[in-house]
Every structure is written in C-alpha cells, then in structure tokens.
mmCIF file of C-alpha atoms in Angstrom:
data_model
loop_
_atom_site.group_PDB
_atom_site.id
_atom_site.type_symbol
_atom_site.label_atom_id
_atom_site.label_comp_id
_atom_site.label_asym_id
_atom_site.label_seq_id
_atom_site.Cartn_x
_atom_site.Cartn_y
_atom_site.Cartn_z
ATOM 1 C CA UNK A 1 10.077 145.923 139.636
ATOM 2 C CA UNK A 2 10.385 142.508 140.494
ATOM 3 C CA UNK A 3 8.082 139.807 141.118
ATOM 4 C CA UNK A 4 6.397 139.097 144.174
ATOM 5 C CA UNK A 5 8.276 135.656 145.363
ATOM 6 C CA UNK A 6 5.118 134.664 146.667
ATOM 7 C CA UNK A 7 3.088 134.384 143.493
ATOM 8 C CA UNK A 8 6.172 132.768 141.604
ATOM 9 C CA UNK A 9 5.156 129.487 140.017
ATOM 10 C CA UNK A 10 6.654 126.630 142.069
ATOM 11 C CA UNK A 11 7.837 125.435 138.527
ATOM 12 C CA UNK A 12 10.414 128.244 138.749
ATOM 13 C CA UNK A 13 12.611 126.221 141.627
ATOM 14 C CA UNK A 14 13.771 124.063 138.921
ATOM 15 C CA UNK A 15 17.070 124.753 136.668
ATOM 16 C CA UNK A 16 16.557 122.068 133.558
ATOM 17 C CA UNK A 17 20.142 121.636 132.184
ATOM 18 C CA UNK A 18 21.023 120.081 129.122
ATOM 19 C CA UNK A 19 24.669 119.149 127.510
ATOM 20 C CA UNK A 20 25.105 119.411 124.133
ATOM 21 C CA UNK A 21 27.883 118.057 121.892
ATOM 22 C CA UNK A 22 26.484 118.438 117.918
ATOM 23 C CA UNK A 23 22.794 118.586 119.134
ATOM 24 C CA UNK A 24 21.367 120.538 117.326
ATOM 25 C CA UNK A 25 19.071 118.782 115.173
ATOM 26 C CA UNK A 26 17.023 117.901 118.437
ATOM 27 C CA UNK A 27 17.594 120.364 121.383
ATOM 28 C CA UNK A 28 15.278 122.742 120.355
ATOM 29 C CA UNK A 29 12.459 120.468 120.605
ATOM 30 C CA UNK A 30 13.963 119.089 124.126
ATOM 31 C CA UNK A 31 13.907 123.013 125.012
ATOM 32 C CA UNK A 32 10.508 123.796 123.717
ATOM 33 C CA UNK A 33 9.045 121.000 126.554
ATOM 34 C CA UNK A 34 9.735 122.663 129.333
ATOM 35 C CA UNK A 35 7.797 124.930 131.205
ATOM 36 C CA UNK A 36 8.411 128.502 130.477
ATOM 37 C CA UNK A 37 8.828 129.139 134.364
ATOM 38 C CA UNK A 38 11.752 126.918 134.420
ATOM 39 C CA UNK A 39 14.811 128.260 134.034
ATOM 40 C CA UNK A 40 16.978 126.461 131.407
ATOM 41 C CA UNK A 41 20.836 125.745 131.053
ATOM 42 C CA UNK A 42 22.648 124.357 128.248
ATOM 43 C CA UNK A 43 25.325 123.126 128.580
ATOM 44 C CA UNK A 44 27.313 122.955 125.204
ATOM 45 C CA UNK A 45 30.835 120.503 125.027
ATOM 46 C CA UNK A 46 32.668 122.554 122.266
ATOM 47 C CA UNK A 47 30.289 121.000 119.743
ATOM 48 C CA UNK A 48 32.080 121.493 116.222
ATOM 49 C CA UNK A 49 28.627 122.376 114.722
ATOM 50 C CA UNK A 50 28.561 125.387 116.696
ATOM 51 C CA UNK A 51 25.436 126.804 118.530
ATOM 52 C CA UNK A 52 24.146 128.196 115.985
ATOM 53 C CA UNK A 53 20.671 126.355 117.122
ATOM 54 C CA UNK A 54 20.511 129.090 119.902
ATOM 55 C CA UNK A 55 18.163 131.073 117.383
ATOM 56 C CA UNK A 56 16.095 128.775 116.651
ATOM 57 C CA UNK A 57 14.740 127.683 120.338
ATOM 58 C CA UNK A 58 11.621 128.751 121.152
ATOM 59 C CA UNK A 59 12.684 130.632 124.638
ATOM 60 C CA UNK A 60 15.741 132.198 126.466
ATOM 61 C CA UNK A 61 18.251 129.940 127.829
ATOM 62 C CA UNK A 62 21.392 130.577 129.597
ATOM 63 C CA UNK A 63 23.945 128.707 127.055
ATOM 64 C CA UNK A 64 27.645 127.906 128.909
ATOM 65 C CA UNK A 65 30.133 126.795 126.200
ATOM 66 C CA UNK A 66 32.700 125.108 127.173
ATOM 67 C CA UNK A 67 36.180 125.669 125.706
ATOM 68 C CA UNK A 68 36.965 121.617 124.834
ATOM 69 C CA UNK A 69 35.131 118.644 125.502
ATOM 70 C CA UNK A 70 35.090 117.993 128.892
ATOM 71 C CA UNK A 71 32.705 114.594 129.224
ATOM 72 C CA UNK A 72 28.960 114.626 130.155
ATOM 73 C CA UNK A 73 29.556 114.430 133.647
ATOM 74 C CA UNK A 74 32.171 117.462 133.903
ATOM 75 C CA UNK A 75 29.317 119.411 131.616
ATOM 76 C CA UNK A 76 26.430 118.174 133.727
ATOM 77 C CA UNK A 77 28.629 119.850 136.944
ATOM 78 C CA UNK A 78 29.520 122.993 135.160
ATOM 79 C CA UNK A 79 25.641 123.181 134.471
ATOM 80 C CA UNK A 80 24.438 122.620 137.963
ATOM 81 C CA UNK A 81 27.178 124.977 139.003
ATOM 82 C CA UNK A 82 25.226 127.897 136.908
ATOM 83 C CA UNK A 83 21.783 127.349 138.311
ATOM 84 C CA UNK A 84 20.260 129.299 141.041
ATOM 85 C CA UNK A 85 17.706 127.327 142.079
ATOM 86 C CA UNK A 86 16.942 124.918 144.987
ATOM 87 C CA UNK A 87 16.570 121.855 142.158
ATOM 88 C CA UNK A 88 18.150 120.639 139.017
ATOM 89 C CA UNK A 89 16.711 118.169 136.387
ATOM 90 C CA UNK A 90 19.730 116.502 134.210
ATOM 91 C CA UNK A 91 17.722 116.243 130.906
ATOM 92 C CA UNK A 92 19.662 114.479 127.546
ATOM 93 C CA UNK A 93 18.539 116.778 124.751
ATOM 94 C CA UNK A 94 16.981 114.063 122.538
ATOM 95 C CA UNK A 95 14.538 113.958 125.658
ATOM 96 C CA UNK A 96 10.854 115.248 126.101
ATOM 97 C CA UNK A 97 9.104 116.375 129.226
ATOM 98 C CA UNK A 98 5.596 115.527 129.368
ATOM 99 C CA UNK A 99 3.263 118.127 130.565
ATOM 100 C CA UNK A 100 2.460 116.674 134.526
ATOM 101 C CA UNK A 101 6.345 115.740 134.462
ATOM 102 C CA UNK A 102 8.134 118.451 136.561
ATOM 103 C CA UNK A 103 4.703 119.263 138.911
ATOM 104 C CA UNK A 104 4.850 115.612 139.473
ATOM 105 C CA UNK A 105 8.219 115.107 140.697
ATOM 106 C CA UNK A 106 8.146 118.592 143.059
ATOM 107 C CA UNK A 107 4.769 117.116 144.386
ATOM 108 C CA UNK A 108 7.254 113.921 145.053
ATOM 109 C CA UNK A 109 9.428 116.042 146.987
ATOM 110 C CA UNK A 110 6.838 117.246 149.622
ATOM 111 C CA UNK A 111 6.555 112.637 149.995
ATOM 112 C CA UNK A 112 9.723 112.090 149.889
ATOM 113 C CA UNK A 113 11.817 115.224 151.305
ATOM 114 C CA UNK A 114 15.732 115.802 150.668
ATOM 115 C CA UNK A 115 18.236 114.400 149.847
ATOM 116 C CA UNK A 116 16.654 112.344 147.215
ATOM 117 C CA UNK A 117 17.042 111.451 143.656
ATOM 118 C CA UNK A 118 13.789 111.264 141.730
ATOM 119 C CA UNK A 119 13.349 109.868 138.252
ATOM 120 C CA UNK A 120 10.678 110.359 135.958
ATOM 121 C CA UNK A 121 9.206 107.121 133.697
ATOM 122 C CA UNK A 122 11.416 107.253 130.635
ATOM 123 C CA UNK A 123 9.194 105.314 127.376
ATOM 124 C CA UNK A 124 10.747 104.872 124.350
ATOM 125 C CA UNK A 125 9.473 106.634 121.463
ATOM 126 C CA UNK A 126 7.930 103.325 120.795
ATOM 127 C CA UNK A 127 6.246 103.895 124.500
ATOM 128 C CA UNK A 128 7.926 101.309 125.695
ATOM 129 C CA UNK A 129 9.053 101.540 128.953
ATOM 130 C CA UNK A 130 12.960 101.966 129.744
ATOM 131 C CA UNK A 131 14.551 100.255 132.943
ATOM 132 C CA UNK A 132 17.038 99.462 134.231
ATOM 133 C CA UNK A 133 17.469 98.302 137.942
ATOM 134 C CA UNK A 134 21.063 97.796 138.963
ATOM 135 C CA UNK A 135 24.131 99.907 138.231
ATOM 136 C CA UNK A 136 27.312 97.780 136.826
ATOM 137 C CA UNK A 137 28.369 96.096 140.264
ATOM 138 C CA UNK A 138 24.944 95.094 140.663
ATOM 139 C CA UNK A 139 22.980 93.027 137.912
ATOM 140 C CA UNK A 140 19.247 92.384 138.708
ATOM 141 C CA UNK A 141 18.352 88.939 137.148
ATOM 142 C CA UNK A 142 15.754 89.418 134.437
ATOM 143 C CA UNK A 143 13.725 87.161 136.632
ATOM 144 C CA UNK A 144 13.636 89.527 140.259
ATOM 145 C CA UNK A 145 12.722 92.848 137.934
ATOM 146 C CA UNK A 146 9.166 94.585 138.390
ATOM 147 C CA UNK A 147 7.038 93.594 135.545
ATOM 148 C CA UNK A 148 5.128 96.769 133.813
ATOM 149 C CA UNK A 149 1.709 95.036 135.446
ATOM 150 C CA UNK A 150 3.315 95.358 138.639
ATOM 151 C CA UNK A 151 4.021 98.975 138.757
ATOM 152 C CA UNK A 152 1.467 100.441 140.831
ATOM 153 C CA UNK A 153 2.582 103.699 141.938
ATOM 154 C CA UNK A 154 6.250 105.148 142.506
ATOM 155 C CA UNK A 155 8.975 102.715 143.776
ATOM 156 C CA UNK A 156 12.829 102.726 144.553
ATOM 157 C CA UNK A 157 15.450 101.563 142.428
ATOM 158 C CA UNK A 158 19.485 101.392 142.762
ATOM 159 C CA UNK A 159 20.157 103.187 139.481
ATOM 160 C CA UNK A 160 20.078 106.526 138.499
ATOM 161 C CA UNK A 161 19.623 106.882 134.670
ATOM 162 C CA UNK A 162 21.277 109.894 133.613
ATOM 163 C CA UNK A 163 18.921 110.642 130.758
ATOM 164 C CA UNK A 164 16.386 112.212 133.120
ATOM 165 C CA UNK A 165 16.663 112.715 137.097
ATOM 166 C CA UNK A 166 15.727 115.419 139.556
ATOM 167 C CA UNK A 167 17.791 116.261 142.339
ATOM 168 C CA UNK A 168 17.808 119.056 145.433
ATOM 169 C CA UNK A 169 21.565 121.308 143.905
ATOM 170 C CA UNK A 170 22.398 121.280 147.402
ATOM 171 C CA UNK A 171 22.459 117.426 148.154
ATOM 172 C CA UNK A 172 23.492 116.923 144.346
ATOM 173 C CA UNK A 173 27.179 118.839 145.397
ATOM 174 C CA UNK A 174 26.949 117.030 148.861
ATOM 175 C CA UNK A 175 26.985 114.102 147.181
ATOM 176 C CA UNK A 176 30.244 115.045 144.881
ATOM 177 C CA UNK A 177 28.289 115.701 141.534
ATOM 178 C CA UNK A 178 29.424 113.381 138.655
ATOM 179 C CA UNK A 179 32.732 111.981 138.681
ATOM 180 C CA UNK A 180 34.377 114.330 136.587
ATOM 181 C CA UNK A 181 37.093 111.391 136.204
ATOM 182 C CA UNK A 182 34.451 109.802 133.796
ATOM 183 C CA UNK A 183 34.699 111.201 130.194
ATOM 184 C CA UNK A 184 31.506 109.687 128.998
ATOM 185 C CA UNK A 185 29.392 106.651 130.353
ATOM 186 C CA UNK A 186 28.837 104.903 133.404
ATOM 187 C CA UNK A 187 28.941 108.387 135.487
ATOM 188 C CA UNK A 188 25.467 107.670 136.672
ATOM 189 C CA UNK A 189 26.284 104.170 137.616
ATOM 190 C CA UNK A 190 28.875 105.700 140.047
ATOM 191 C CA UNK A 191 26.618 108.124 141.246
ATOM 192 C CA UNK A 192 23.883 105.478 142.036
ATOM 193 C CA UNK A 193 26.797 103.341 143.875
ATOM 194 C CA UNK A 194 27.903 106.691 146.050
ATOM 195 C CA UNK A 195 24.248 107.730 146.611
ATOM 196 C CA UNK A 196 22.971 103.790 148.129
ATOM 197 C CA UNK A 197 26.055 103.717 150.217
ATOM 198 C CA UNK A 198 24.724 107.198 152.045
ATOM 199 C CA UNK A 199 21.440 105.803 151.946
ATOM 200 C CA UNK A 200 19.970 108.257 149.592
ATOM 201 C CA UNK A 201 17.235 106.756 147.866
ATOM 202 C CA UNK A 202 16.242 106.724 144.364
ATOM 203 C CA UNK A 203 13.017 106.998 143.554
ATOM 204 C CA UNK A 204 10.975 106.499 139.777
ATOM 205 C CA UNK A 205 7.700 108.743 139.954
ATOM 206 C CA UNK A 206 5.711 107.058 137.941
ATOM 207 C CA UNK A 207 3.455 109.790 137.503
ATOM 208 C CA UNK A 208 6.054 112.254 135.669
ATOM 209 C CA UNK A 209 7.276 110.586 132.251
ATOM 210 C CA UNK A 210 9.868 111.474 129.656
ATOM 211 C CA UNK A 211 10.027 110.517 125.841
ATOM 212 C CA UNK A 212 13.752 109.370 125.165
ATOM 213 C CA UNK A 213 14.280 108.839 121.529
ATOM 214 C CA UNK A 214 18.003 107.301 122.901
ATOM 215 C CA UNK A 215 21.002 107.664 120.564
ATOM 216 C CA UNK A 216 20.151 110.780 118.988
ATOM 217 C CA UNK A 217 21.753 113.615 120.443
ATOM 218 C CA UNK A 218 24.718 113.796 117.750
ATOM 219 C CA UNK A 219 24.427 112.448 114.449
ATOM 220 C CA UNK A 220 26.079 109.141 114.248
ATOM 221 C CA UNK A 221 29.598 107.985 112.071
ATOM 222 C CA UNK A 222 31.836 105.650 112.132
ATOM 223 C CA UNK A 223 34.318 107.421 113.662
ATOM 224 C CA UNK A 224 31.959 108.821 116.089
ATOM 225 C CA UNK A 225 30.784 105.027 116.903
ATOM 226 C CA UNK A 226 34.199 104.182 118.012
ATOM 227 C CA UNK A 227 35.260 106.959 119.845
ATOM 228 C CA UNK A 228 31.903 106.472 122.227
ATOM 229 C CA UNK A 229 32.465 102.782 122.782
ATOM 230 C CA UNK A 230 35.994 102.949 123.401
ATOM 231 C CA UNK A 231 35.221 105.961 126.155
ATOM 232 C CA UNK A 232 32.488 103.540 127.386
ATOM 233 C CA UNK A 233 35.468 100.434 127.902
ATOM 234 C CA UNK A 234 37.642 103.117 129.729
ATOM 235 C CA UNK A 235 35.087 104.730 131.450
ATOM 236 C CA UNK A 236 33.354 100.699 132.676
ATOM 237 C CA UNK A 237 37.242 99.223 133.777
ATOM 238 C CA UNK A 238 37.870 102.670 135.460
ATOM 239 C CA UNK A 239 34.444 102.356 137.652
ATOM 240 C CA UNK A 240 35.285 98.261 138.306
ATOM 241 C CA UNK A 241 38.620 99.890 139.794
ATOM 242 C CA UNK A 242 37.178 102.685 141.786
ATOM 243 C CA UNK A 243 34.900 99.734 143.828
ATOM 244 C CA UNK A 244 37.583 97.245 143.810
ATOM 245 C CA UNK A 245 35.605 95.164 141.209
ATOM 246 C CA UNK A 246 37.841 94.641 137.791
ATOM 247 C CA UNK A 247 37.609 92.410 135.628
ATOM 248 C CA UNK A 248 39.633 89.656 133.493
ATOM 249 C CA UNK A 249 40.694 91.971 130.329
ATOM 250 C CA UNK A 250 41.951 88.746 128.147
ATOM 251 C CA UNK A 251 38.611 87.376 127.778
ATOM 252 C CA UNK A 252 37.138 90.241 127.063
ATOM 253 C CA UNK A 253 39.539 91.121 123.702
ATOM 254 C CA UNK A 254 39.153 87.210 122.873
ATOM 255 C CA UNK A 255 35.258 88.092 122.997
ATOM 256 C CA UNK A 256 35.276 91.203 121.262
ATOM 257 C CA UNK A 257 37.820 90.244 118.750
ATOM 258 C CA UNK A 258 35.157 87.439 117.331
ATOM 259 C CA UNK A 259 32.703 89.725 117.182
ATOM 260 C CA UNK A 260 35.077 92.065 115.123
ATOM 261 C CA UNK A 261 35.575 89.433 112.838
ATOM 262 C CA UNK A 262 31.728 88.393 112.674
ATOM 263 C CA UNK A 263 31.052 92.180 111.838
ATOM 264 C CA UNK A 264 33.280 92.083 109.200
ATOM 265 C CA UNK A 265 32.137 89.132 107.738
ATOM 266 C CA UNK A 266 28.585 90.725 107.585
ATOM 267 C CA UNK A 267 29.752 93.299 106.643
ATOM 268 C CA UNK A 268 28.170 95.633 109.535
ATOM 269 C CA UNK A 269 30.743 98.342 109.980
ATOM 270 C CA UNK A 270 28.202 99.775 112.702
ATOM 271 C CA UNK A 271 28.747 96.805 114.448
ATOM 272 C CA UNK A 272 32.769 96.340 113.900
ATOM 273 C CA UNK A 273 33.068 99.990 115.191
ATOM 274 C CA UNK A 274 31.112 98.926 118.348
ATOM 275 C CA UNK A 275 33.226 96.308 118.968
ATOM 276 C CA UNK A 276 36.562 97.904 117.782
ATOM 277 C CA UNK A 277 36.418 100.452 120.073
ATOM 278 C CA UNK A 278 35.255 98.993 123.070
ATOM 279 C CA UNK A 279 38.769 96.961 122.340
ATOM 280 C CA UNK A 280 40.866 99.442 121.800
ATOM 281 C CA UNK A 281 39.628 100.627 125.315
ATOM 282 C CA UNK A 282 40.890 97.422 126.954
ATOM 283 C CA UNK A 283 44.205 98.676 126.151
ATOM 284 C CA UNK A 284 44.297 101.815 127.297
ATOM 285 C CA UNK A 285 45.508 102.942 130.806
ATOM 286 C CA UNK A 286 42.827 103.250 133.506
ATOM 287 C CA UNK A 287 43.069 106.367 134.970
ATOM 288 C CA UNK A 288 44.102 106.939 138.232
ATOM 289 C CA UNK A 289 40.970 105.827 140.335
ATOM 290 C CA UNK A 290 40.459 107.374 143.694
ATOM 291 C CA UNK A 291 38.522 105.606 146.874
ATOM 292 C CA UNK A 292 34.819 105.532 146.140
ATOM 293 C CA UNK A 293 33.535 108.956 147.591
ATOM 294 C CA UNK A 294 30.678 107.415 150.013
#
C-alpha cells in the first residue's frame, strides 16, 4: 500500500545527486548526511575503481553508471534526468550536509519562489568560509566582497558553486542544465552567466551549510594532476569563446612556462603538473563554442 502523499516528509521533494569518478574513499560518508527521506542518485563517470563502495553506504541509492567518462556536467544532467522529484541538490561527494541544511533551503523556497538557484554556506573543513562572488567574466575586487561580519542573513550572488546548489528540476532543464560541451570545470561559471542574463537569481542561505573538504573526491597523482588542469585550460578558453571574451594565449604559456621551470627547480612536481597541464591546454583546439544559451 502506498503512502499517504499527504503525510510524506517535505524532505522527500528533493533528489540529492552525486557524481563519482574514483570516490570511493569518501561518498559513503557524503551519502550517510542526507536525510533518509531524500531520495539519492549517484551518478558514477566509469570510475576505474569500480563501485564496489555501493555496499558499504549506509542506505539505498539509485546508482547510474555511465559507460565512459562523460565530464561532471554531462553526469550532473544524466543525474537530474533520473530524479523524480520537483528539486535537485548537485552535491560533490567529498561534501557534508549539515542537519538544518535541506529544511533550510525548501523553507527558502516558500521566500524566494521558482526559478531560483539556492546555495547553502559551504566552510571548509577548517570552518572557514568558502566564496566566491563572480564567475570568470566577472571578477569582484577583493575590496567590494561581503566581509564574514557583514553577513547578516541570506544574500544574492552571481556565481553558482557547483559543489553544493539547490535548484527547482523543472527550471534547472529550462535553463539548459550544464553545458555538456564542458568536460570538467568552469560548467557552473557558465551556468551562473546563462542564469543572470534570464534574471534568475542566486541566492546563499546562510542558514543551510555544507562541509567541503575540496580536492578529495579521487585520490590525487601526477598524472591525475595534469589531466584536471589541462581540462580546466580547455574548459576556461572554451567559456571566454562562448561570451566573446578570449584571451591573449602567448602570455599565458610565457607565464606558465616560468612557473614550470620554478617547479622544477623546487622540485614540486605537484606544482609542475599544475602548470604543465594547464599549458598543454593552451594548445589544444577549443571546441566548437555555440552562442551563449540566455
């Protein structure tokens, strides 16, 4: 027999969905966070690791593997495209909800209404607070950004950070989804770009905070290092293109070519694959980049 709808928790109108690529050492305490009346999707990118974590979690989930490695943004999509509910929260799996996190933000959408984006507070493991205030086209001096003492209560922004966000499925597909263009990075600076020019605002809740230990979803290698940095060059010159914003590419090798040699020096391989493959990107072709979708 199934349940009456109208004693169903109003937790339950929220799909969480994660994307995975060789998380396993930390989804399962990303998973155990959330609310059991929330429906959860992973997401997994072909992770070579396997999902062999699916035994470990402490609750059903509806796992979607896809067959290669599509990019966060084409996973994040195929994720949203799974749930059945009237809301999605994007959640990176080395994230942790706080307990007043997803009541907070659905009491922010009686405030605020549809189409929206809200963002819980993301702290640091540290508890510092992480911000950021403009997407790529649109750096906000250090100077014009809200101090923590200033914070009051929620406020709007002009970036969506992709670690954590809340968003009605309907207006989430209205608004195209990610860029599935975008293998990794970036995608949520493009969304934030297509969702001010429709005059969707974003909104932090202050009141609903996430725990975002940042870097930790796969473990890290050298390799691994410069694969990620050069998708973040392709995926920063292919978003300049898209809004008609590029930049000079010589300096930029000249730039990261010192600090190749600087790494080197110090012997910081970390550091040398950072820059490496953020300039290998700068030689690779920028894919074909359609008309913003506004």
């Amino acid at each position: 027999m199934s349940a009456d709808p109208s004693t169903a928790s109003p937790l339950s109108a929220v799909t969480v969905v994660f994307v995975t690529y060789n998380s396993g050492a930390v989804i399962g305490r990303a998973v155990a966070s959330v609310p059991a009346e929330c429906p959860v999707v992973i997401v997994d990118n072909a992770s070579p690791e396997g999902t062999a974590w699916r035994a470990g979690l402490s609750r059903p989930v509806d796992l979607v593997e896809m067959p290669a490695n599509a990019g966060f943004g084409t996973a994040c999509n195929a994720g949203a495209r799974r749930a059945a509910t009237p809301y999605v929260l994007f959640l990176n799996p080395d994230a942790v909800l706080d307990g007043e996190t997803l009541p907070a933000l659905l009491a922010a959408t009686g405030r605020y209404g549809d189409p929206a984006i809200l963002m819980p507070a993301i702290l640091g493991e540290n508890g510092r607070l992480m911000r950021k205030e403009g997407s790529i086209l649109e750096k906000v001096p250090r100077r014009l950004r809200l101090s923590p003492d200033e914070i009051a209560g929620d406020y709007c922004t002009r970036f969506v950070h992709g670690a954590a966000f809340m968003m009605a499925r309907e207006a989430f597909f209205a608004l195209g989804g990610f860029d599935e263009a975008i293998f990794l990075y970036h995608e949520d600076d493009d969304l934030s770009l297509r969702a001010i020019a429709r005059h969707i605002p974003i909104i932090v809740v202050t009141g609903a905070r996430v725990t975002h230990a940042g870097g930790r979803s796969s473990a890290p290698s050298f390799g691994q290092t410069f694969r990620v940095n050069r998708a973040k060059m392709q995926s920063e010159r292919y978003v300049l293109e898209k809004y008609g914003c590029s930049r000079a590419t010589l300096p930029q090798i000249a730039k990261l070519a010192g600090g190749c040699v600087l790494a080197l020096a110090c012997l910081d391989l970390h550091r040398f694959a950072i820059r490496s493959g953020k300039m290998a990107g700068c030689f690779d072709d920028v894919l074909q980049t359609p008309s913003p979708r506004v």
